[in-house]
Short mmCIF file of N, CA and C in Angstrom, two decimals:
data_model
loop_
_atom_site.label_atom_id
_atom_site.label_comp_id
_atom_site.label_asym_id
_atom_site.label_seq_id
_atom_site.Cartn_x
_atom_site.Cartn_y
_atom_site.Cartn_z
N MET A 4 16.79 -100.78 -16.92
CA MET A 4 18.05 -101.49 -16.92
C MET A 4 17.84 -102.81 -16.18
N ARG A 5 18.30 -103.85 -16.77
CA ARG A 5 18.20 -105.16 -16.15
C ARG A 5 19.30 -105.34 -15.10
N ARG A 6 19.06 -106.29 -14.21
CA ARG A 6 20.02 -106.54 -13.13
C ARG A 6 21.40 -106.89 -13.68
N ARG A 7 21.44 -107.71 -14.70
CA ARG A 7 22.72 -108.13 -15.28
C ARG A 7 23.48 -106.92 -15.85
N GLU A 8 22.77 -106.02 -16.53
CA GLU A 8 23.41 -104.82 -17.09
C GLU A 8 23.94 -103.93 -15.97
N LEU A 9 23.18 -103.81 -14.90
CA LEU A 9 23.61 -103.01 -13.76
C LEU A 9 24.88 -103.57 -13.14
N LEU A 10 24.94 -104.87 -12.98
CA LEU A 10 26.13 -105.50 -12.39
C LEU A 10 27.34 -105.34 -13.30
N LYS A 11 27.15 -105.43 -14.61
CA LYS A 11 28.26 -105.23 -15.54
C LYS A 11 28.80 -103.80 -15.43
N ALA A 12 27.88 -102.84 -15.40
CA ALA A 12 28.29 -101.43 -15.31
C ALA A 12 29.02 -101.17 -14.00
N ALA A 13 28.53 -101.75 -12.91
CA ALA A 13 29.17 -101.55 -11.60
C ALA A 13 30.55 -102.19 -11.57
N ALA A 14 30.71 -103.31 -12.24
CA ALA A 14 32.00 -103.99 -12.25
C ALA A 14 33.04 -103.23 -13.06
N LEU A 15 32.61 -102.47 -14.06
CA LEU A 15 33.54 -101.72 -14.90
C LEU A 15 34.00 -100.42 -14.25
N GLY A 16 33.29 -99.94 -13.25
CA GLY A 16 33.62 -98.67 -12.61
C GLY A 16 35.07 -98.56 -12.16
N PRO A 17 35.59 -99.52 -11.40
CA PRO A 17 36.98 -99.42 -10.93
C PRO A 17 38.02 -99.49 -12.05
N MET A 18 37.62 -99.92 -13.24
CA MET A 18 38.58 -100.06 -14.34
C MET A 18 38.74 -98.78 -15.15
N LEU A 19 38.00 -97.74 -14.79
CA LEU A 19 38.11 -96.48 -15.52
C LEU A 19 39.49 -95.88 -15.34
N PRO A 20 39.96 -95.10 -16.31
CA PRO A 20 41.26 -94.44 -16.16
C PRO A 20 41.29 -93.57 -14.91
N GLY A 21 42.48 -93.32 -14.41
CA GLY A 21 42.67 -92.61 -13.16
C GLY A 21 41.87 -91.34 -13.00
N ARG A 22 41.87 -90.46 -13.97
CA ARG A 22 41.17 -89.19 -13.83
C ARG A 22 39.68 -89.39 -13.64
N LEU A 23 39.10 -90.28 -14.42
CA LEU A 23 37.67 -90.50 -14.29
C LEU A 23 37.34 -91.21 -12.99
N ALA A 24 38.17 -92.14 -12.59
CA ALA A 24 37.90 -92.89 -11.36
C ALA A 24 37.97 -92.00 -10.13
N PHE A 25 38.84 -91.00 -10.14
CA PHE A 25 38.96 -90.12 -8.99
C PHE A 25 38.14 -88.85 -9.13
N GLY A 26 37.32 -88.75 -10.15
CA GLY A 26 36.42 -87.63 -10.30
C GLY A 26 37.08 -86.33 -10.74
N GLN A 27 38.30 -86.38 -11.25
CA GLN A 27 38.94 -85.16 -11.73
C GLN A 27 38.31 -84.77 -13.06
N HIS A 28 38.07 -83.50 -13.21
CA HIS A 28 37.37 -83.01 -14.39
C HIS A 28 38.35 -82.32 -15.33
N ARG A 29 38.35 -82.73 -16.58
CA ARG A 29 39.18 -82.06 -17.59
C ARG A 29 38.36 -80.95 -18.22
N ARG A 30 39.02 -79.89 -18.60
CA ARG A 30 38.36 -78.78 -19.26
C ARG A 30 37.98 -79.19 -20.68
N ALA A 31 36.77 -78.86 -21.08
CA ALA A 31 36.28 -79.24 -22.40
C ALA A 31 36.96 -78.41 -23.48
N ALA A 32 36.99 -78.96 -24.68
CA ALA A 32 37.52 -78.23 -25.83
C ALA A 32 36.64 -77.00 -26.06
N PRO A 33 37.19 -75.92 -26.61
CA PRO A 33 36.39 -74.71 -26.84
C PRO A 33 35.10 -74.98 -27.62
N SER A 34 35.14 -75.91 -28.54
CA SER A 34 33.94 -76.20 -29.32
C SER A 34 32.88 -76.94 -28.51
N ASP A 35 33.26 -77.50 -27.37
CA ASP A 35 32.32 -78.23 -26.52
C ASP A 35 31.88 -77.43 -25.30
N ARG A 36 32.37 -76.22 -25.16
CA ARG A 36 32.02 -75.40 -24.01
C ARG A 36 30.66 -74.74 -24.22
N ILE A 37 29.98 -74.46 -23.12
CA ILE A 37 28.66 -73.83 -23.16
C ILE A 37 28.83 -72.35 -22.86
N GLN A 38 28.22 -71.52 -23.70
CA GLN A 38 28.24 -70.07 -23.47
C GLN A 38 26.88 -69.66 -22.94
N VAL A 39 26.89 -68.92 -21.83
CA VAL A 39 25.66 -68.55 -21.14
C VAL A 39 25.53 -67.04 -21.08
N GLY A 40 24.34 -66.55 -21.35
CA GLY A 40 23.98 -65.15 -21.14
C GLY A 40 22.85 -65.11 -20.13
N MET A 41 22.98 -64.31 -19.10
CA MET A 41 21.97 -64.25 -18.04
C MET A 41 21.12 -63.00 -18.21
N ILE A 42 19.80 -63.18 -18.17
CA ILE A 42 18.86 -62.06 -18.19
C ILE A 42 18.19 -62.03 -16.82
N GLY A 43 18.50 -61.03 -16.05
CA GLY A 43 17.97 -60.91 -14.70
C GLY A 43 18.85 -61.67 -13.71
N VAL A 44 19.57 -60.93 -12.90
CA VAL A 44 20.44 -61.56 -11.91
C VAL A 44 20.07 -61.09 -10.51
N GLY A 45 18.77 -61.25 -10.19
CA GLY A 45 18.30 -60.98 -8.83
C GLY A 45 18.64 -62.16 -7.95
N ASN A 46 17.77 -62.48 -7.00
CA ASN A 46 18.06 -63.55 -6.04
C ASN A 46 18.29 -64.90 -6.70
N PHE A 47 17.34 -65.36 -7.52
CA PHE A 47 17.50 -66.66 -8.16
C PHE A 47 18.57 -66.61 -9.24
N GLY A 48 18.64 -65.50 -9.97
CA GLY A 48 19.64 -65.37 -11.02
C GLY A 48 21.05 -65.41 -10.48
N VAL A 49 21.28 -64.81 -9.32
CA VAL A 49 22.61 -64.82 -8.71
C VAL A 49 23.00 -66.25 -8.33
N ALA A 50 22.05 -67.00 -7.79
CA ALA A 50 22.34 -68.40 -7.43
C ALA A 50 22.72 -69.19 -8.67
N ASN A 51 21.97 -69.01 -9.75
CA ASN A 51 22.29 -69.70 -11.00
C ASN A 51 23.64 -69.25 -11.55
N LEU A 52 23.89 -67.95 -11.49
CA LEU A 52 25.15 -67.40 -11.99
C LEU A 52 26.34 -67.98 -11.22
N GLN A 53 26.22 -68.10 -9.91
CA GLN A 53 27.30 -68.67 -9.11
C GLN A 53 27.55 -70.13 -9.49
N ASP A 54 26.49 -70.87 -9.74
CA ASP A 54 26.65 -72.27 -10.15
C ASP A 54 27.33 -72.36 -11.52
N PHE A 55 26.91 -71.51 -12.46
CA PHE A 55 27.54 -71.51 -13.78
C PHE A 55 29.02 -71.12 -13.68
N ALA A 56 29.33 -70.14 -12.84
CA ALA A 56 30.71 -69.66 -12.72
C ALA A 56 31.63 -70.73 -12.15
N LYS A 57 31.11 -71.66 -11.37
CA LYS A 57 31.92 -72.74 -10.79
C LYS A 57 32.23 -73.83 -11.80
N ASN A 58 31.44 -73.91 -12.86
CA ASN A 58 31.60 -74.99 -13.83
C ASN A 58 32.69 -74.62 -14.84
N PRO A 59 33.75 -75.41 -14.95
CA PRO A 59 34.84 -75.07 -15.87
C PRO A 59 34.46 -75.19 -17.35
N ASP A 60 33.32 -75.80 -17.66
CA ASP A 60 32.90 -75.96 -19.05
C ASP A 60 31.92 -74.88 -19.50
N VAL A 61 31.69 -73.87 -18.66
CA VAL A 61 30.73 -72.81 -18.96
C VAL A 61 31.45 -71.47 -19.05
N ASP A 62 31.18 -70.73 -20.11
CA ASP A 62 31.65 -69.35 -20.25
C ASP A 62 30.45 -68.42 -20.09
N ILE A 63 30.52 -67.49 -19.17
CA ILE A 63 29.46 -66.49 -19.02
C ILE A 63 29.83 -65.34 -19.94
N VAL A 64 29.03 -65.14 -20.97
CA VAL A 64 29.39 -64.17 -22.00
C VAL A 64 28.57 -62.89 -21.94
N ALA A 65 27.43 -62.89 -21.24
CA ALA A 65 26.61 -61.69 -21.18
C ALA A 65 25.75 -61.70 -19.92
N ILE A 66 25.54 -60.51 -19.37
CA ILE A 66 24.66 -60.35 -18.21
C ILE A 66 23.81 -59.12 -18.44
N CYS A 67 22.51 -59.25 -18.16
CA CYS A 67 21.59 -58.14 -18.37
C CYS A 67 20.65 -58.05 -17.17
N ASP A 68 20.48 -56.84 -16.64
CA ASP A 68 19.50 -56.59 -15.58
C ASP A 68 19.17 -55.11 -15.61
N VAL A 69 17.88 -54.76 -15.46
CA VAL A 69 17.48 -53.36 -15.49
C VAL A 69 17.80 -52.65 -14.18
N PHE A 70 17.99 -53.40 -13.10
CA PHE A 70 18.31 -52.83 -11.80
C PHE A 70 19.83 -52.79 -11.66
N GLU A 71 20.39 -51.58 -11.67
CA GLU A 71 21.84 -51.38 -11.72
C GLU A 71 22.62 -52.13 -10.63
N PRO A 72 22.18 -52.13 -9.36
CA PRO A 72 22.94 -52.89 -8.35
C PRO A 72 23.02 -54.39 -8.65
N ASN A 73 21.93 -54.96 -9.17
CA ASN A 73 21.97 -56.38 -9.55
C ASN A 73 22.94 -56.61 -10.70
N LEU A 74 22.92 -55.71 -11.67
CA LEU A 74 23.83 -55.82 -12.82
C LEU A 74 25.28 -55.78 -12.36
N GLU A 75 25.61 -54.83 -11.50
CA GLU A 75 26.99 -54.71 -11.00
C GLU A 75 27.42 -55.96 -10.23
N LYS A 76 26.51 -56.48 -9.41
CA LYS A 76 26.82 -57.70 -8.65
C LYS A 76 27.02 -58.88 -9.60
N GLY A 77 26.18 -58.99 -10.62
CA GLY A 77 26.30 -60.08 -11.59
C GLY A 77 27.61 -60.01 -12.35
N VAL A 78 27.99 -58.83 -12.79
CA VAL A 78 29.25 -58.66 -13.51
C VAL A 78 30.42 -59.03 -12.60
N SER A 79 30.34 -58.63 -11.35
CA SER A 79 31.40 -58.97 -10.39
C SER A 79 31.51 -60.48 -10.19
N LEU A 80 30.38 -61.17 -10.06
CA LEU A 80 30.40 -62.62 -9.87
C LEU A 80 30.91 -63.35 -11.10
N ALA A 81 30.69 -62.76 -12.26
CA ALA A 81 31.13 -63.39 -13.51
C ALA A 81 32.60 -63.09 -13.80
N GLY A 82 33.25 -62.41 -12.92
CA GLY A 82 34.67 -62.11 -13.12
C GLY A 82 34.91 -60.87 -13.95
N GLY A 83 33.95 -59.97 -13.98
CA GLY A 83 34.12 -58.72 -14.70
C GLY A 83 33.98 -58.82 -16.19
N LYS A 84 33.39 -59.89 -16.67
CA LYS A 84 33.24 -60.08 -18.11
C LYS A 84 32.09 -59.23 -18.64
#
């Protein structure tokens, strides 16, 4: 990116509509939402699952783990889905 392009982009920032300027996030249309299925929700999987669950544009649709306690914890974090 050239310096001139960077300055133009920076100058346009304050002109964005209110929601975008203040960082408010609108929920995506159903056709634009991401559906996630998790395989293995141990230590790293739980961290990823928590991040996905916080994102309003992500639907957690499936969870799989061979270790029953991990599976139960994953289902609980996903809201019982």
